[in-house]
Amino acid sequence: MAGRPGYLTLPIFSVLAAIGYVYYTAVFLAVPRWLGLATAAGVANAAAFTALAAACVATYAVAVRRDPGRVPPGFVPDVEDAESTVHEIKRKGGDLRYCQKCSHYKPPRAHHCRVCKRCVLKMDHHCIWINNCVGHGNYKIFLVFVLYAVVASFYAMILIIGSVLHSVPKDEQSSNDSSRTSIIICGVILSPLALALAVLLGWHIYLILQNKTTIEYHEGVRAMWLAEKGGDLYHHPYDLGVYENLISVLGPNIFCWLCPVSNTVGNGLRYRTSYDIPLSTQPI
């Protein structure tokens, strides 16, 4: 039961503990040591980091709790629908994709998750750190959380480095040895974490710009190899161009792209493809 979506697990507690530890070190150790909480600069940095940490916790909670997208009961793809120009089929046999475990057809870009034990709309991957799948319903929230986490991590690193380099008067040195040690330990732990989060963010930005999921990226590598082997060119059917790709994930309102709200376009059962775009405006 502890591993099912919606349940608190050890990785979730670990993430919350890490956020709390970094927040305490940055606000109550690094800022007072470097700027002082009695100064305007100290108060401003403490308030800014508090707001950033609160945004991290809020978006993380939503990513954990929000359903990534379920296939409606009795879903059947309409192969005669003129607006549905792409119907995903099985690699072998050419039949429409059907999930034997869930006993229903799979909409385009949907995949079965062995952990969640159900099909997930536009599934990207199952993340143990949120004990949930990342899919159509929570992909943007997950991305915004990672973005906030990256900004918070590098912000904390700046505060930590500044506090370590800050010269403390000799008569206060003994009383600050323990805080300096705690700050250094936090910095050592935070450095690889910040790098890993930055790489993760960069990876998903790369995917968004091509309108791919992680699963589709790996499937595309194989499809490209097969196409080149047969003398053809492979084009990802859901690549609509950079701007349209961003809209499909982040929403039509550019001012809300970085807001922790989910305004995903569509219901997850059908997606626009490059075949829906006139040839004169298709992305190169």
Coordinates of N, CA and C in Angstrom, one line a residue, residues 65-209:
R65 N 0.0 14.8 -5.4 CA -1.4 14.4 -5.3 C -2.2 14.4 -6.6
R66 N -1.7 15.2 -7.6 CA -2.5 15.3 -8.8 C -2.5 14.1 -9.7
D67 N -3.6 13.7 -10.2 CA -3.7 12.5 -11.1 C -3.1 12.8 -12.4
P68 N -2.2 12.0 -12.9 CA -1.5 12.4 -14.2 C -2.4 12.1 -15.4
G69 N -3.6 11.5 -15.2 CA -4.5 11.3 -16.3 C -4.9 9.9 -16.5
R70 N -6.2 9.6 -16.5 CA -6.7 8.2 -16.6 C -7.5 8.1 -17.9
V71 N -7.4 6.9 -18.5 CA -8.2 6.5 -19.7 C -9.6 6.3 -19.3
P72 N -10.6 7.0 -19.9 CA -12.0 6.9 -19.6 C -12.5 5.5 -19.8
P73 N -13.3 5.0 -19.0 CA -13.9 3.6 -19.2 C -14.6 3.5 -20.5
G74 N -14.3 2.4 -21.2 CA -15.0 2.2 -22.5 C -14.4 3.0 -23.6
F75 N -13.2 3.6 -23.4 CA -12.6 4.4 -24.5 C -12.3 3.5 -25.7
V76 N -12.8 4.0 -26.9 CA -12.5 3.3 -28.2 C -12.1 4.3 -29.2
P77 N -10.9 4.2 -29.8 CA -10.5 5.2 -30.8 C -11.4 5.2 -32.0
D78 N -11.7 6.3 -32.5 CA -12.6 6.5 -33.7 C -11.7 6.5 -34.9
V79 N -11.5 5.4 -35.6 CA -10.6 5.3 -36.7 C -11.2 6.0 -37.9
E80 N -12.5 6.3 -37.9 CA -13.1 7.0 -39.0 C -13.2 8.5 -38.8
D81 N -12.7 9.0 -37.7 CA -12.7 10.4 -37.4 C -11.7 11.1 -38.3
A82 N -12.2 12.0 -39.2 CA -11.3 12.7 -40.1 C -10.3 13.6 -39.4
E83 N -10.6 14.1 -38.2 CA -9.8 15.0 -37.5 C -8.6 14.2 -36.8
S84 N -8.8 12.9 -36.6 CA -7.7 12.1 -36.0 C -6.8 11.5 -37.1
T85 N -5.8 12.3 -37.5 CA -5.0 11.8 -38.6 C -3.9 10.8 -38.2
V86 N -3.7 10.6 -36.9 CA -2.7 9.7 -36.4 C -3.3 8.7 -35.4
H87 N -3.2 7.4 -35.7 CA -3.6 6.4 -34.7 C -2.4 5.5 -34.4
E88 N -2.0 5.5 -33.2 CA -0.8 4.7 -32.8 C -1.2 3.2 -32.9
I89 N -0.3 2.4 -33.5 CA -0.5 1.0 -33.6 C 0.6 0.2 -33.0
K90 N 0.4 -1.1 -32.8 CA 1.4 -1.9 -32.3 C 2.5 -2.1 -33.3
R91 N 3.7 -2.4 -32.7 CA 4.9 -2.6 -33.6 C 4.7 -3.8 -34.5
K92 N 4.1 -4.8 -33.8 CA 3.9 -6.1 -34.5 C 2.4 -6.3 -34.8
G93 N 2.1 -6.5 -36.0 CA 0.7 -6.8 -36.4 C 0.0 -5.6 -36.9
G94 N 0.3 -4.4 -36.5 CA -0.3 -3.1 -37.0 C -1.7 -2.9 -36.4
D95 N -2.1 -3.6 -35.3 CA -3.4 -3.4 -34.7 C -3.3 -2.1 -33.8
L96 N -4.5 -1.6 -33.5 CA -4.6 -0.5 -32.5 C -4.0 -0.9 -31.2
R97 N -3.4 -0.1 -30.5 CA -2.8 -0.4 -29.2 C -3.8 -0.7 -28.2
Y98 N -3.7 -1.9 -27.6 CA -4.7 -2.4 -26.6 C -4.0 -2.9 -25.4
C99 N -4.4 -2.4 -24.2 CA -3.8 -2.8 -22.9 C -4.5 -4.1 -22.4
Q100 N -3.8 -5.2 -22.4 CA -4.4 -6.4 -21.9 C -4.7 -6.4 -20.4
K101 N -3.8 -5.6 -19.6 CA -4.0 -5.6 -18.2 C -5.2 -4.7 -17.8
C102 N -5.4 -3.6 -18.5 CA -6.5 -2.7 -18.2 C -7.8 -3.0 -19.0
S103 N -7.6 -3.9 -20.0 CA -8.7 -4.3 -20.8 C -9.4 -3.1 -21.5
H104 N -8.6 -2.2 -22.1 CA -9.2 -1.1 -22.9 C -8.1 -0.7 -23.9
Y105 N -8.5 0.0 -24.9 CA -7.6 0.6 -25.9 C -6.8 1.7 -25.3
K106 N -5.6 1.9 -25.8 CA -4.8 3.0 -25.3 C -4.9 4.2 -26.3
P107 N -5.2 5.4 -25.7 CA -5.2 6.6 -26.5 C -3.8 6.9 -27.0
P108 N -3.6 7.8 -28.0 CA -2.3 8.1 -28.4 C -1.4 8.7 -27.2
R109 N -0.2 8.2 -27.1 CA 0.8 8.7 -26.2 C 0.6 8.1 -24.7
A110 N -0.4 7.3 -24.6 CA -0.7 6.7 -23.3 C 0.1 5.4 -23.1
H111 N 0.5 5.1 -21.9 CA 1.2 3.8 -21.6 C 0.8 3.3 -20.3
H112 N 1.0 2.0 -20.1 CA 0.7 1.3 -18.9 C 1.8 1.4 -17.9
C113 N 1.5 1.8 -16.7 CA 2.5 1.9 -15.6 C 2.4 0.7 -14.7
R114 N 3.5 0.0 -14.6 CA 3.5 -1.2 -13.8 C 3.4 -0.9 -12.3
V115 N 3.9 0.3 -11.9 CA 3.8 0.7 -10.5 C 2.4 1.1 -10.1
C116 N 1.8 2.0 -11.0 CA 0.5 2.5 -10.7 C -0.6 1.5 -11.1
K117 N -0.2 0.5 -11.9 CA -1.1 -0.6 -12.3 C -2.3 0.0 -13.1
R118 N -2.0 0.9 -14.0 CA -3.0 1.4 -14.9 C -2.4 2.2 -16.0
C119 N -3.1 2.5 -17.0 CA -2.6 3.3 -18.1 C -2.7 4.8 -17.8
V120 N -1.6 5.5 -18.2 CA -1.5 6.9 -17.9 C -1.5 7.7 -19.2
L121 N -2.3 8.8 -19.2 CA -2.3 9.6 -20.4 C -1.0 10.4 -20.6
K122 N -0.5 10.3 -21.8 CA 0.8 11.0 -22.2 C 1.9 10.8 -21.1
M123 N 2.1 9.5 -20.8 CA 3.0 9.1 -19.7 C 4.4 9.5 -20.1
D124 N 5.1 10.2 -19.2 CA 6.5 10.5 -19.4 C 7.4 9.5 -18.6
H125 N 7.1 9.3 -17.3 CA 7.9 8.3 -16.6 C 7.2 8.2 -15.2
H126 N 7.5 7.2 -14.5 CA 7.1 7.1 -13.1 C 8.2 7.5 -12.2
C127 N 7.9 8.5 -11.3 CA 8.9 9.1 -10.5 C 8.7 8.6 -9.0
I128 N 9.7 8.0 -8.5 CA 9.6 7.5 -7.1 C 9.7 8.6 -6.1
W129 N 10.2 9.8 -6.5 CA 10.3 10.9 -5.6 C 9.0 11.6 -5.4
I130 N 8.0 11.4 -6.2 CA 6.7 11.9 -6.0 C 5.7 10.7 -5.8
N131 N 6.2 9.5 -5.9 CA 5.3 8.3 -5.8 C 4.1 8.5 -6.7
N132 N 4.4 8.9 -7.9 CA 3.3 9.1 -8.9 C 3.9 9.1 -10.3
C133 N 3.1 8.9 -11.3 CA 3.5 9.1 -12.7 C 3.5 10.5 -13.0
V134 N 4.4 10.9 -14.0 CA 4.4 12.2 -14.6 C 3.7 12.0 -15.9
G135 N 2.6 12.7 -16.1 CA 1.8 12.5 -17.3 C 1.0 13.8 -17.7
H136 N 0.0 13.6 -18.5 CA -0.7 14.7 -19.0 C -1.2 15.7 -18.0
G137 N -1.7 15.2 -16.9 CA -2.4 16.0 -15.9 C -1.4 16.8 -14.9
N138 N -0.2 16.3 -14.8 CA 0.7 16.9 -13.8 C 2.1 17.2 -14.3
Y139 N 2.3 17.1 -15.7 CA 3.6 17.3 -16.2 C 4.1 18.7 -16.0
K140 N 3.2 19.7 -16.3 CA 3.6 21.1 -16.1 C 4.0 21.4 -14.6
I141 N 3.2 20.9 -13.7 CA 3.4 21.1 -12.3 C 4.8 20.5 -11.9
F142 N 5.0 19.3 -12.4 CA 6.3 18.6 -12.1 C 7.5 19.5 -12.7
L143 N 7.3 20.0 -13.9 CA 8.4 20.8 -14.5 C 8.6 22.1 -13.7
V144 N 7.5 22.8 -13.3 CA 7.6 24.0 -12.5 C 8.3 23.7 -11.2
F145 N 8.0 22.6 -10.5 CA 8.6 22.2 -9.3 C 10.1 22.1 -9.5
V146 N 10.5 21.4 -10.5 CA 12.0 21.2 -10.8 C 12.6 22.5 -11.0
L147 N 11.9 23.4 -11.8 CA 12.5 24.8 -12.0 C 12.7 25.5 -10.7
Y148 N 11.7 25.5 -9.9 CA 11.8 26.2 -8.6 C 12.9 25.6 -7.7
A149 N 13.0 24.2 -7.8 CA 14.0 23.6 -7.0 C 15.4 23.9 -7.5
V150 N 15.6 24.0 -8.8 CA 16.9 24.4 -9.3 C 17.3 25.8 -8.9
V151 N 16.3 26.8 -9.0 CA 16.6 28.2 -8.6 C 16.9 28.2 -7.1
A152 N 16.1 27.5 -6.3 CA 16.4 27.5 -4.9 C 17.7 26.9 -4.5
S153 N 18.1 25.8 -5.2 CA 19.4 25.2 -4.9 C 20.6 26.1 -5.2
F154 N 20.5 26.8 -6.3 CA 21.6 27.7 -6.7 C 21.6 29.0 -5.8
Y155 N 20.4 29.4 -5.4 CA 20.3 30.5 -4.5 C 20.9 30.2 -3.2
A156 N 20.6 29.0 -2.7 CA 21.1 28.5 -1.4 C 22.7 28.4 -1.5
M157 N 23.2 27.9 -2.6 CA 24.6 27.8 -2.8 C 25.3 29.2 -2.7
I158 N 24.7 30.2 -3.3 CA 25.2 31.5 -3.2 C 25.3 32.0 -1.8
L159 N 24.2 31.8 -1.1 CA 24.2 32.2 0.4 C 25.2 31.4 1.2
I160 N 25.3 30.1 0.9 CA 26.3 29.3 1.6 C 27.7 29.7 1.3
I161 N 28.0 29.9 0.0 CA 29.4 30.3 -0.3 C 29.7 31.7 0.3
G162 N 28.7 32.6 0.2 CA 28.9 33.9 0.8 C 29.2 33.9 2.3
S163 N 28.5 33.0 3.0 CA 28.6 32.9 4.4 C 30.0 32.3 4.8
V164 N 30.4 31.4 4.0 CA 31.7 30.7 4.3 C 32.9 31.7 4.0
L165 N 32.8 32.5 3.0 CA 33.8 33.4 2.7 C 33.8 34.7 3.5
H166 N 32.7 34.9 4.2 CA 32.5 36.1 5.0 C 33.5 36.0 6.2
S167 N 34.2 37.0 6.5 CA 35.2 37.0 7.6 C 34.5 37.3 8.9
V168 N 34.6 36.4 9.9 CA 34.0 36.6 11.2 C 35.0 37.2 12.1
P169 N 34.6 38.2 12.9 CA 35.6 38.7 13.9 C 36.1 37.6 14.8
K170 N 37.4 37.7 15.3 CA 38.0 36.7 16.1 C 37.3 36.4 17.4
D171 N 36.7 37.4 18.0 CA 36.1 37.1 19.3 C 34.8 36.4 19.1
E172 N 34.3 36.3 17.9 CA 33.0 35.6 17.6 C 33.3 34.2 16.9
Q173 N 34.6 33.9 16.7 CA 34.9 32.8 15.9 C 34.5 31.5 16.5
S174 N 34.7 31.3 17.9 CA 34.4 30.1 18.6 C 32.9 29.8 18.5
S175 N 32.1 30.8 18.7 CA 30.7 30.6 18.7 C 30.1 30.3 17.3
N176 N 30.9 30.5 16.3 CA 30.4 30.3 14.9 C 31.0 29.1 14.3
D177 N 31.8 28.4 15.0 CA 32.4 27.2 14.4 C 31.4 26.1 14.0
S178 N 30.4 25.9 15.0 CA 29.4 24.9 14.7 C 28.5 25.2 13.5
S179 N 28.1 26.5 13.4 CA 27.3 26.9 12.3 C 28.0 26.9 11.0
R180 N 29.3 27.2 11.0 CA 30.1 27.1 9.8 C 30.3 25.7 9.3
T181 N 30.4 24.8 10.3 CA 30.5 23.3 9.9 C 29.2 22.9 9.3
S182 N 28.1 23.2 9.9 CA 26.8 22.9 9.3 C 26.6 23.4 7.9
I183 N 27.0 24.7 7.7 CA 26.9 25.3 6.4 C 27.7 24.6 5.4
I184 N 28.9 24.2 5.7 CA 29.8 23.5 4.8 C 29.2 22.1 4.4
I185 N 28.7 21.4 5.4 CA 28.1 20.1 5.2 C 26.9 20.2 4.2
C186 N 26.1 21.3 4.5 CA 24.9 21.5 3.6 C 25.4 21.8 2.2
G187 N 26.4 22.6 2.0 CA 27.0 22.9 0.7 C 27.5 21.7 0.0
V188 N 28.2 20.8 0.7 CA 28.7 19.6 0.1 C 27.6 18.7 -0.4
I189 N 26.5 18.6 0.4 CA 25.3 17.8 0.0 C 24.6 18.4 -1.2
L190 N 24.5 19.8 -1.1 CA 23.7 20.5 -2.1 C 24.3 20.6 -3.5
S191 N 25.6 20.6 -3.5 CA 26.3 20.7 -4.8 C 25.9 19.7 -5.8
P192 N 26.0 18.4 -5.5 CA 25.6 17.4 -6.5 C 24.1 17.4 -6.8
L193 N 23.3 17.7 -5.7 CA 21.9 17.8 -5.9 C 21.5 18.9 -6.9
A194 N 22.1 20.0 -6.7 CA 21.8 21.1 -7.6 C 22.2 20.8 -9.1
L195 N 23.3 20.1 -9.2 CA 23.7 19.7 -10.6 C 22.8 18.7 -11.2
A196 N 22.3 17.7 -10.4 CA 21.4 16.7 -10.9 C 20.1 17.4 -11.3
L197 N 19.6 18.3 -10.5 CA 18.3 18.9 -10.8 C 18.4 19.8 -12.0
A198 N 19.6 20.5 -12.2 CA 19.8 21.3 -13.4 C 19.8 20.4 -14.6
V199 N 20.5 19.3 -14.6 CA 20.5 18.3 -15.7 C 19.1 17.8 -16.0
L200 N 18.3 17.5 -15.0 CA 16.9 17.0 -15.1 C 16.1 18.1 -15.8
L201 N 16.2 19.4 -15.4 CA 15.5 20.5 -15.9 C 15.9 20.7 -17.4
G202 N 17.2 20.6 -17.7 CA 17.6 20.8 -19.1 C 17.1 19.7 -20.0
W203 N 17.0 18.5 -19.4 CA 16.5 17.3 -20.2 C 15.1 17.5 -20.6
H204 N 14.2 18.0 -19.6 CA 12.8 18.1 -19.9 C 12.5 19.4 -20.8
I205 N 13.4 20.4 -20.7 CA 13.2 21.5 -21.6 C 13.5 21.1 -23.0
Y206 N 14.5 20.2 -23.2 CA 14.9 19.7 -24.5 C 13.7 18.9 -25.0
L207 N 13.0 18.1 -24.2 CA 11.9 17.3 -24.6 C 10.7 18.2 -25.0
I208 N 10.5 19.2 -24.2 CA 9.3 20.1 -24.4 C 9.5 20.8 -25.8
L209 N 10.7 21.2 -26.1 CA 10.9 21.9 -27.3 C 10.6 21.1 -28.5

